[in-house]
Coordinates of C-alpha atoms and ligand atoms in Angstrom, one line a residue:
M207 CA -59.8 -124.2 1.8
A208 CA -63.5 -123.2 0.4
G209 CA -65.1 -120.4 -1.7
G210 CA -64.1 -122.3 -4.8
V211 CA -60.5 -122.2 -3.6
V212 CA -58.7 -124.8 -4.0
L213 CA -54.9 -125.3 -2.8
V214 CA -52.5 -126.5 -5.5
S215 CA -48.9 -126.4 -3.9
S216 CA -47.8 -125.0 -0.2
S217 CA -43.8 -124.7 0.1
M218 CA -41.4 -122.8 2.0
V219 CA -39.0 -120.1 0.3
Q220 CA -35.6 -119.5 2.0
P221 CA -33.3 -116.5 1.2
V222 CA -31.5 -117.5 -1.6
N223 CA -28.0 -117.1 0.3
S224 CA -28.5 -120.2 2.6
N225 CA -25.7 -119.1 4.9
Q226 CA -27.8 -116.8 7.4
S227 CA -24.9 -117.1 10.4
G228 CA -24.2 -113.7 10.4
R229 CA -27.2 -112.3 10.8
T230 CA -27.9 -110.4 14.2
K231 CA -30.9 -111.3 16.8
I232 CA -33.3 -108.8 16.7
H233 CA -34.5 -107.9 20.2
L234 CA -38.3 -106.7 20.6
T235 CA -39.5 -103.4 21.9
P236 CA -43.1 -102.6 23.8
F237 CA -44.1 -101.4 20.8
D238 CA -43.4 -105.1 19.0
L239 CA -44.2 -107.2 22.7
S240 CA -47.6 -105.1 22.8
L241 CA -48.8 -107.2 19.7
L242 CA -47.8 -110.6 21.3
Q243 CA -51.7 -111.6 20.9
F244 CA -52.4 -109.6 17.9
D245 CA -53.9 -111.6 14.5
Y246 CA -51.0 -111.4 11.7
P247 CA -52.3 -108.7 9.3
Q248 CA -53.8 -109.6 5.8
R249 CA -53.5 -107.4 2.7
G250 CA -54.2 -108.4 -1.1
L251 CA -53.3 -107.0 -4.5
L252 CA -56.2 -107.8 -7.1
F253 CA -54.2 -108.1 -10.3
P254 CA -55.2 -108.7 -14.4
K255 CA -54.4 -112.2 -15.3
P256 CA -50.9 -112.5 -16.7
D257 CA -49.8 -114.5 -19.9
P258 CA -49.4 -118.0 -19.3
D259 CA -45.7 -117.5 -20.6
F260 CA -45.0 -115.5 -17.8
N261 CA -44.4 -118.3 -15.7
L262 CA -46.0 -116.7 -12.3
I263 CA -45.5 -119.0 -9.7
S264 CA -42.1 -119.6 -10.5
R265 CA -40.9 -116.2 -11.1
L266 CA -42.8 -114.8 -7.9
K267 CA -41.0 -117.6 -5.8
T268 CA -37.5 -117.3 -7.6
S269 CA -38.0 -113.1 -6.7
L270 CA -39.5 -113.6 -3.3
S271 CA -36.4 -115.5 -2.4
L272 CA -34.5 -112.8 -3.7
A273 CA -36.4 -110.3 -1.7
L274 CA -36.0 -112.5 1.4
D275 CA -32.4 -112.1 1.3
I276 CA -32.5 -108.3 2.0
Y277 CA -35.6 -108.5 4.0
F278 CA -34.5 -111.3 6.1
P279 CA -36.0 -110.8 9.3
F280 CA -39.5 -112.2 7.4
A281 CA -37.5 -115.6 7.3
G282 CA -37.0 -115.8 10.7
R283 CA -38.9 -117.1 13.5
L284 CA -39.5 -116.0 17.0
V285 CA -37.9 -117.4 20.0
K286 CA -39.1 -117.7 23.6
T287 CA -36.8 -118.5 26.5
E288 CA -38.4 -118.9 29.6
N289 CA -37.0 -116.7 32.5
L290 CA -37.3 -119.3 35.4
E291 CA -36.0 -116.8 38.3
D292 CA -39.4 -115.1 37.9
D293 CA -41.6 -117.0 36.2
T294 CA -41.4 -114.5 32.8
A295 CA -40.7 -115.2 29.2
S296 CA -38.8 -113.0 26.6
F297 CA -38.9 -112.9 22.9
Y298 CA -36.6 -112.2 19.9
I299 CA -36.1 -112.6 16.7
D300 CA -33.7 -115.1 15.0
C301 CA -33.1 -114.6 11.7
D302 CA -32.5 -118.0 10.9
G303 CA -33.6 -118.3 7.2
S304 CA -36.4 -120.3 7.9
G305 CA -38.0 -119.1 5.1
A306 CA -41.6 -117.7 4.3
R307 CA -44.6 -119.9 3.2
F308 CA -46.1 -119.7 0.0
L309 CA -49.0 -121.2 -0.9
H310 CA -50.2 -121.4 -4.6
A311 CA -53.9 -121.8 -5.2
E312 CA -56.9 -121.6 -7.7
A313 CA -60.3 -120.4 -7.7
N314 CA -61.1 -121.0 -11.6
S315 CA -64.7 -120.3 -11.3
V316 CA -64.4 -117.0 -9.5
S317 CA -63.7 -114.0 -12.0
V318 CA -62.4 -110.6 -10.7
S319 CA -66.1 -109.2 -10.8
D320 CA -67.2 -111.5 -8.3
L321 CA -64.7 -110.0 -5.9
L322 CA -65.3 -106.4 -6.7
Q323 CA -69.1 -106.1 -5.9
P324 CA -70.9 -103.2 -7.6
D325 CA -72.3 -102.1 -4.3
G326 CA -68.8 -101.8 -2.4
S327 CA -69.7 -104.9 -0.3
V328 CA -67.0 -107.5 0.3
P329 CA -68.4 -111.1 -0.2
D330 CA -68.0 -113.6 2.2
F331 CA -66.0 -115.9 0.6
A332 CA -63.1 -113.5 -0.2
K333 CA -62.1 -114.6 3.3
H334 CA -60.9 -117.6 1.6
F335 CA -58.0 -115.6 -0.7
F336 CA -55.8 -114.6 2.3
P337 CA -53.7 -117.0 4.1
A338 CA -53.7 -118.5 7.5
D339 CA -56.6 -116.2 9.3
D340 CA -55.6 -117.6 12.7
F341 CA -52.2 -116.9 13.3
K342 CA -51.2 -114.5 16.2
S343 CA -48.1 -113.0 16.7
C344 CA -47.0 -115.1 19.7
D345 CA -47.4 -118.3 17.4
G346 CA -44.4 -117.3 15.3
V347 CA -42.2 -119.3 17.3
T348 CA -43.3 -122.3 15.5
V349 CA -44.9 -121.0 12.5
P350 CA -43.8 -118.8 9.4
L351 CA -43.5 -114.8 10.1
L352 CA -44.6 -114.3 6.5
V353 CA -47.3 -116.4 4.7
V354 CA -48.1 -115.7 0.7
Q355 CA -50.9 -116.9 -1.2
V356 CA -51.3 -116.5 -5.1
T357 CA -54.8 -117.6 -5.9
E358 CA -55.3 -118.0 -9.6
M359 CA -58.7 -116.7 -10.9
K360 CA -60.9 -117.2 -13.8
D361 CA -59.4 -113.6 -15.3
G362 CA -57.1 -112.4 -12.6
V363 CA -54.7 -113.2 -9.7
F364 CA -54.7 -112.1 -6.5
I365 CA -51.7 -111.9 -4.5
S366 CA -52.1 -111.9 -0.6
Y367 CA -50.1 -112.3 2.4
C368 CA -50.0 -112.1 6.2
Y369 CA -47.2 -111.3 8.0
N370 CA -46.2 -111.1 11.8
H371 CA -46.9 -107.7 13.2
V372 CA -43.9 -108.0 15.6
V373 CA -41.3 -108.1 12.8
A374 CA -43.2 -105.1 10.5
D375 CA -45.3 -102.5 10.4
G376 CA -46.7 -101.2 7.5
V377 CA -44.0 -99.0 6.3
S378 CA -41.9 -102.0 6.6
M379 CA -44.5 -104.2 4.7
W380 CA -44.6 -101.8 1.7
D381 CA -41.0 -101.0 1.4
F382 CA -40.5 -105.1 1.6
L383 CA -43.5 -105.5 -1.2
H384 CA -41.8 -102.9 -3.6
T385 CA -38.4 -104.4 -3.3
W386 CA -39.9 -108.0 -4.5
S387 CA -42.2 -106.6 -7.0
K388 CA -39.4 -104.8 -8.5
I389 CA -37.1 -107.8 -8.3
C390 CA -39.8 -109.8 -10.3
S391 CA -40.5 -107.2 -12.7
T392 CA -37.0 -106.2 -13.7
G393 CA -34.9 -109.5 -12.5
S394 CA -31.1 -108.5 -12.0
G395 CA -31.9 -105.1 -12.9
F396 CA -32.7 -103.6 -9.6
N397 CA -30.6 -102.7 -7.0
P398 CA -32.1 -102.9 -3.6
K399 CA -30.8 -100.8 -0.9
P400 CA -29.4 -102.7 2.0
L401 CA -32.1 -102.8 5.0
V402 CA -31.3 -100.5 7.7
L403 CA -32.1 -102.2 11.1
K404 CA -33.8 -100.1 14.1
G405 CA -31.3 -101.2 16.9
W406 CA -32.3 -100.6 20.4
F407 CA -33.3 -97.1 20.6
L408 CA -35.1 -97.1 24.3
E409 CA -32.4 -95.9 26.6
G410 CA -33.5 -96.8 30.2
I411 CA -35.7 -100.0 29.2
D412 CA -33.2 -103.2 29.2
Y413 CA -33.9 -106.1 27.1
P414 CA -34.9 -108.9 27.0
I415 CA -38.3 -107.6 28.7
H416 CA -39.7 -110.1 30.9
I417 CA -43.3 -111.0 30.4
P418 CA -45.4 -112.7 33.2
V419 CA -45.7 -116.4 31.3
S420 CA -49.6 -116.3 31.2
E421 CA -49.7 -113.1 29.2
T422 CA -47.4 -114.9 26.2
E423 CA -50.1 -118.1 25.8
R424 CA -52.5 -118.1 23.6
P425 CA -55.6 -117.8 25.4
P426 CA -58.3 -120.7 24.7
P427 CA -60.7 -120.2 21.5
S428 CA -63.5 -118.0 22.6
R429 CA -67.1 -119.9 22.3
E430 CA -68.9 -118.2 19.5
L431 CA -72.1 -117.1 21.3
S432 CA -74.7 -117.3 18.6
S433 CA -76.4 -114.3 19.9
V434 CA -73.4 -112.1 19.2
P435 CA -74.5 -109.5 16.3
T436 CA -72.4 -110.3 12.7
T437 CA -70.3 -107.7 11.2
K438 CA -70.0 -106.7 7.4
E439 CA -67.5 -105.6 5.0
W440 CA -68.0 -102.4 3.0
I441 CA -65.8 -100.7 0.6
F442 CA -66.3 -96.8 0.6
H443 CA -64.7 -94.7 -2.0
F444 CA -63.6 -91.1 -1.3
T445 CA -62.8 -89.5 -4.9
K446 CA -60.4 -86.7 -5.1
E447 CA -63.6 -84.4 -5.6
N448 CA -65.4 -85.7 -2.2
I449 CA -62.1 -85.2 -0.6
S450 CA -61.4 -81.5 -1.4
N451 CA -65.0 -80.6 -0.6
L452 CA -64.5 -82.3 3.0
K453 CA -61.2 -80.7 3.8
S454 CA -62.5 -77.3 2.7
K455 CA -65.7 -78.0 4.8
A456 CA -63.7 -79.2 7.8
N457 CA -61.3 -76.2 7.4
S458 CA -64.3 -73.6 6.9
E459 CA -65.4 -74.6 10.4
V460 CA -62.4 -74.1 12.7
A461 CA -60.5 -70.6 13.5
S462 CA -58.0 -69.6 10.8
N463 CA -54.9 -70.5 13.0
D464 CA -56.1 -73.9 12.8
Q465 CA -56.7 -74.4 9.3
G466 CA -54.7 -77.2 7.5
I467 CA -56.8 -80.1 7.9
S468 CA -55.5 -83.1 5.9
S469 CA -57.5 -84.9 3.4
L470 CA -56.8 -87.8 5.9
Q471 CA -58.0 -86.1 8.9
A472 CA -61.0 -85.1 7.3
V473 CA -62.0 -88.5 5.9
S474 CA -61.1 -89.8 9.7
A475 CA -63.6 -87.5 11.1
H476 CA -66.3 -87.7 8.6
M477 CA -66.1 -91.7 8.9
W478 CA -66.1 -91.4 13.0
R479 CA -68.9 -88.7 13.3
S480 CA -71.2 -90.9 10.8
I481 CA -70.4 -94.3 12.4
I482 CA -70.9 -92.8 16.1
R483 CA -74.4 -91.4 14.9
H484 CA -75.3 -94.7 14.4
S485 CA -73.8 -96.8 16.8
G486 CA -76.5 -96.7 19.4
V487 CA -73.8 -95.6 22.0
S488 CA -75.7 -93.2 24.5
R489 CA -74.6 -89.4 23.9
E490 CA -72.7 -88.8 27.4
Q491 CA -70.5 -92.1 26.9
K492 CA -66.9 -91.8 25.6
T493 CA -65.9 -92.4 21.9
H494 CA -62.4 -93.0 20.9
C495 CA -60.6 -92.8 17.6
K496 CA -57.6 -95.1 17.6
L497 CA -54.7 -93.7 15.4
V498 CA -51.6 -95.7 14.4
V499 CA -48.7 -93.5 15.5
D500 CA -45.2 -93.9 13.7
V501 CA -42.2 -93.3 16.3
R502 CA -39.6 -93.6 13.8
Q503 CA -39.4 -89.7 13.7
R504 CA -41.0 -88.8 16.9
V505 CA -38.2 -90.1 19.1
N506 CA -35.2 -88.2 20.4
P507 CA -33.0 -89.0 18.3
P508 CA -34.9 -90.0 15.5
L509 CA -34.7 -93.3 14.0
E510 CA -34.0 -93.5 10.0
K511 CA -37.4 -92.9 8.2
D512 CA -37.6 -96.2 6.8
C513 CA -35.7 -98.1 9.1
F514 CA -37.1 -101.6 9.1
G515 CA -39.2 -103.1 11.5
N516 CA -42.3 -102.2 13.9
M517 CA -42.5 -99.0 15.4
V518 CA -45.6 -97.8 15.9
Y519 CA -48.6 -97.8 18.4
L520 CA -52.0 -96.7 18.6
A521 CA -53.3 -93.8 20.2
P522 CA -56.8 -92.7 20.6
A523 CA -58.8 -89.5 20.2
T524 CA -61.1 -89.1 22.8
T525 CA -64.6 -87.2 23.4
T526 CA -68.2 -87.7 24.4
V527 CA -70.7 -88.9 21.7
E528 CA -72.4 -85.5 22.3
E529 CA -69.4 -83.4 21.3
L530 CA -68.7 -85.4 18.4
L531 CA -71.7 -85.0 16.7
D532 CA -72.5 -81.3 18.0
R533 CA -69.5 -79.9 17.4
G534 CA -69.3 -80.9 13.6
L535 CA -66.5 -82.2 11.2
G536 CA -64.0 -79.3 11.2
W537 CA -64.0 -79.8 15.4
A538 CA -63.5 -83.9 15.0
A539 CA -60.7 -83.8 12.4
L540 CA -58.6 -81.1 14.7
K541 CA -58.9 -83.4 17.5
I542 CA -57.6 -86.0 15.4
R543 CA -55.0 -83.8 14.1
N544 CA -53.9 -82.5 17.6
L545 CA -53.6 -86.3 18.8
V546 CA -51.1 -86.7 16.2
S547 CA -49.5 -83.8 16.5
S548 CA -48.7 -84.3 20.2
Q549 CA -47.2 -87.2 19.9
T550 CA -44.0 -86.4 21.0
S551 CA -40.7 -88.6 22.0
E552 CA -41.9 -88.2 25.6
N553 CA -45.0 -89.6 24.7
C554 CA -43.5 -92.6 22.9
K555 CA -41.1 -93.1 26.1
F556 CA -44.2 -93.1 28.6
F557 CA -45.8 -95.6 26.3
A558 CA -43.1 -97.8 26.3
E559 CA -42.2 -97.6 30.0
E560 CA -45.7 -97.8 31.2
W561 CA -45.9 -101.0 29.0
V562 CA -42.9 -102.9 30.6
R563 CA -43.9 -101.7 34.1
N564 CA -47.3 -103.1 33.7
V565 CA -47.8 -105.9 31.1
N566 CA -51.5 -107.6 31.5
N567 CA -53.9 -107.7 29.9
L568 CA -52.2 -109.0 26.4
R569 CA -54.5 -112.1 26.2
A570 CA -57.7 -110.2 25.7
G571 CA -56.2 -108.7 22.3
I572 CA -57.2 -105.4 20.0
G573 CA -60.8 -106.8 20.9
S574 CA -61.0 -105.8 24.8
K575 CA -60.7 -102.0 24.3
V576 CA -63.4 -101.9 21.4
D577 CA -66.8 -101.4 21.9
G578 CA -69.7 -99.5 19.9
G579 CA -67.7 -96.1 20.6
T580 CA -64.7 -97.0 19.0
I581 CA -63.1 -96.9 15.7
V582 CA -59.4 -98.2 14.9
I583 CA -58.1 -96.5 11.9
A584 CA -55.4 -99.2 10.3
S585 CA -53.1 -98.7 7.3
S586 CA -52.9 -95.5 5.2
P587 CA -53.5 -93.8 2.1
R588 CA -49.8 -92.8 1.9
F589 CA -48.6 -96.1 1.2
E590 CA -48.4 -96.7 -2.5
V591 CA -50.5 -99.7 -3.6
Y592 CA -50.6 -99.0 -7.7
N593 CA -47.2 -98.8 -8.3
K594 CA -46.5 -102.6 -7.4
D595 CA -46.2 -104.2 -10.5
F596 CA -44.7 -107.8 -10.6
G597 CA -44.3 -107.6 -14.3
W598 CA -47.2 -108.2 -16.1
G599 CA -49.5 -105.4 -14.6
K600 CA -50.4 -102.8 -12.4
P601 CA -53.0 -103.9 -9.2
I602 CA -56.9 -103.6 -10.2
A603 CA -57.4 -103.2 -6.1
I604 CA -56.5 -103.7 -3.1
R605 CA -58.2 -105.4 0.2
A606 CA -57.5 -106.5 3.8
G607 CA -58.3 -110.1 5.1
P608 CA -60.6 -110.6 7.8
S609 CA -57.8 -110.9 10.7
N610 CA -58.3 -108.7 13.5
S611 CA -61.7 -108.4 12.4
I612 CA -64.0 -106.2 15.1
S613 CA -66.6 -103.9 14.8
G614 CA -65.2 -100.3 14.0
K615 CA -61.8 -101.3 12.2
L616 CA -61.2 -99.2 9.1
T617 CA -58.3 -99.9 6.6
L618 CA -57.6 -96.9 4.8
F619 CA -56.3 -97.5 1.8
Q620 CA -54.9 -95.1 -1.6
G621 CA -57.6 -95.3 -4.2
I622 CA -57.1 -96.3 -7.9
S623 CA -57.8 -93.0 -9.3
E624 CA -54.9 -90.4 -8.2
G625 CA -55.6 -88.4 -5.1
S626 CA -58.8 -91.0 -3.9
I627 CA -59.0 -93.2 -0.7
D628 CA -60.6 -96.4 -0.3
V629 CA -62.0 -97.2 3.4
Q630 CA -63.0 -100.6 4.3
A631 CA -65.0 -100.9 6.8
N632 CA -65.5 -103.7 9.3
L633 CA -68.5 -102.7 11.2
W634 CA -71.8 -104.4 12.5
S635 CA -74.5 -105.1 9.9
D636 CA -76.8 -102.8 11.3
V637 CA -74.6 -99.8 11.5
I638 CA -74.0 -100.6 7.6
V639 CA -77.4 -100.8 6.6
K640 CA -77.8 -97.1 8.5
L641 CA -74.9 -95.6 6.5
L642 CA -76.1 -96.9 3.5
A643 CA -79.4 -95.0 4.1
D644 CA -77.5 -91.7 5.8
V645 CA -78.0 -88.5 3.5
E646 CA -75.3 -86.6 5.4
F647 CA -73.2 -89.3 5.1
L648 CA -73.4 -90.3 1.7
E649 CA -73.0 -86.8 0.3
H650 CA -69.2 -87.1 0.7
V651 CA -68.8 -90.8 -0.4
T652 CA -68.9 -92.6 -3.8
V653 CA -70.5 -96.0 -3.0
A654 CA -68.5 -98.3 -5.7
Ligands
NAG1424 C1 -21.5 -118.4 7.0 O1 -21.3 -116.9 7.3 C2 -20.6 -116.6 8.3 C3 -20.7 -115.1 8.3 O2 -21.2 -114.2 7.4 C4 -18.9 -117.3 8.2 O3 -18.2 -116.9 9.1 C5 -19.1 -118.6 7.7 O4 -17.7 -119.4 7.4 C6 -20.2 -119.0 6.8 N1 -20.5 -120.6 6.7 C7 -20.1 -121.1 5.6 C8 -20.5 -122.7 5.8 O5 -20.0 -120.7 4.3
NAG1425 C1 -68.5 -87.2 -4.9 O1 -67.5 -87.7 -5.8 C2 -68.5 -87.8 -7.2 C3 -67.6 -88.7 -8.3 O2 -66.8 -87.9 -8.3 C4 -69.4 -86.7 -7.6 O3 -70.3 -87.2 -8.2 C5 -70.2 -86.4 -6.2 O4 -70.7 -85.3 -6.5 C6 -69.3 -86.0 -5.1 N1 -70.0 -85.3 -3.9 C7 -69.2 -84.4 -3.3 C8 -69.9 -83.5 -2.0 O5 -67.8 -84.0 -3.4

């Protein structure tokens, strides 16, 4: 490790109950398999430093072992089987209790204020505070499905993790984190609900799904081209006041029967328009705002709201640069709202069936369809961050790690003050520079 981060120990944490033989196989849906070449998402929470008597590492490990007994899929492995008859492969999750990796690290010279830069920039060394930035979902046949890294800093602790997106989406990951933190802070006083697995819910699609072998292998490492411009990460903060003003502006620009644009839609539309304004993409070209669609309550019959697994896919709101810029904030926000509300059970089924019929281009990964004209909105400010208290204090901040970094990736988090939103933007450096000088953009944002 580097960036002042020194690895102290690495170990496997298994579910407390070592007999996992009653657990079922988890079969993978097109929603899962479409992420085979996706990097493990990385998130990290910054905390104040606990009292030395807290026994930080041993308590985190003990509670993780209990939490993994409930959230047992994270302790499993991906299994790949070859179908010789048609030169394809299939996958499932074997909940075999292998365990999650736990890294203990120290960065004694790094303080909280080094990590939280006053101008909102994310320092380059922050990437060393996250585990395993080169794991892809398909690697889950040999590497753990969950890796945790606890880095003790000069005056704080950073608890970060990465996980295989085939196993869980944000909803399930945050449920897991909530349970782990509760067990850690209350010991045996916490009585978690048993896990509800999703089961097979796609009528008309046979499992296991067959995927051409070539699509299931890791692409050769891309040769870094020195001419490729670099991306930078920046945190843009929207206060409650900023959001409410943005929301009123968006709603005032649309017909009265279209009003009801949400905070999230208004913030997303403002980011979309502002980034595209500086993207250098010509006016007649298409631009996309890709959003995560949760299928749990959309499929018919609906799944349980908090059932465990990965039940999301990305859907794009699409228009031309010209329309996006000329038609205004309200119009763009409405475009986003209409995309989300139009995702029906039929859309979900269509996505799944199309995917099975035509498995290709997996290896190009998420980067393939992203150019200067696309933004991707990951995570959600609806996930509660600041109640994740492991027993010595609430988080101070949240960050996404460097995996899946492409220019145009925005990771949205709940802000620390109630009703606020933080946007962690990964953008070409020149786009960041232009945004930071854009009066129209800055009017509605508080740069930290
Ligand atoms: C493990 O659990 C399974 C099913 O729950 C049970 O049938 C089996 O006897 C257990 N094995 C041991 C060694 O306890
Ligand atoms: C954004 O929020 C900051 C801090 O609350 C405030 O100073 C600024 O006036 C706000 N701008 C708008 C347009 O809401």
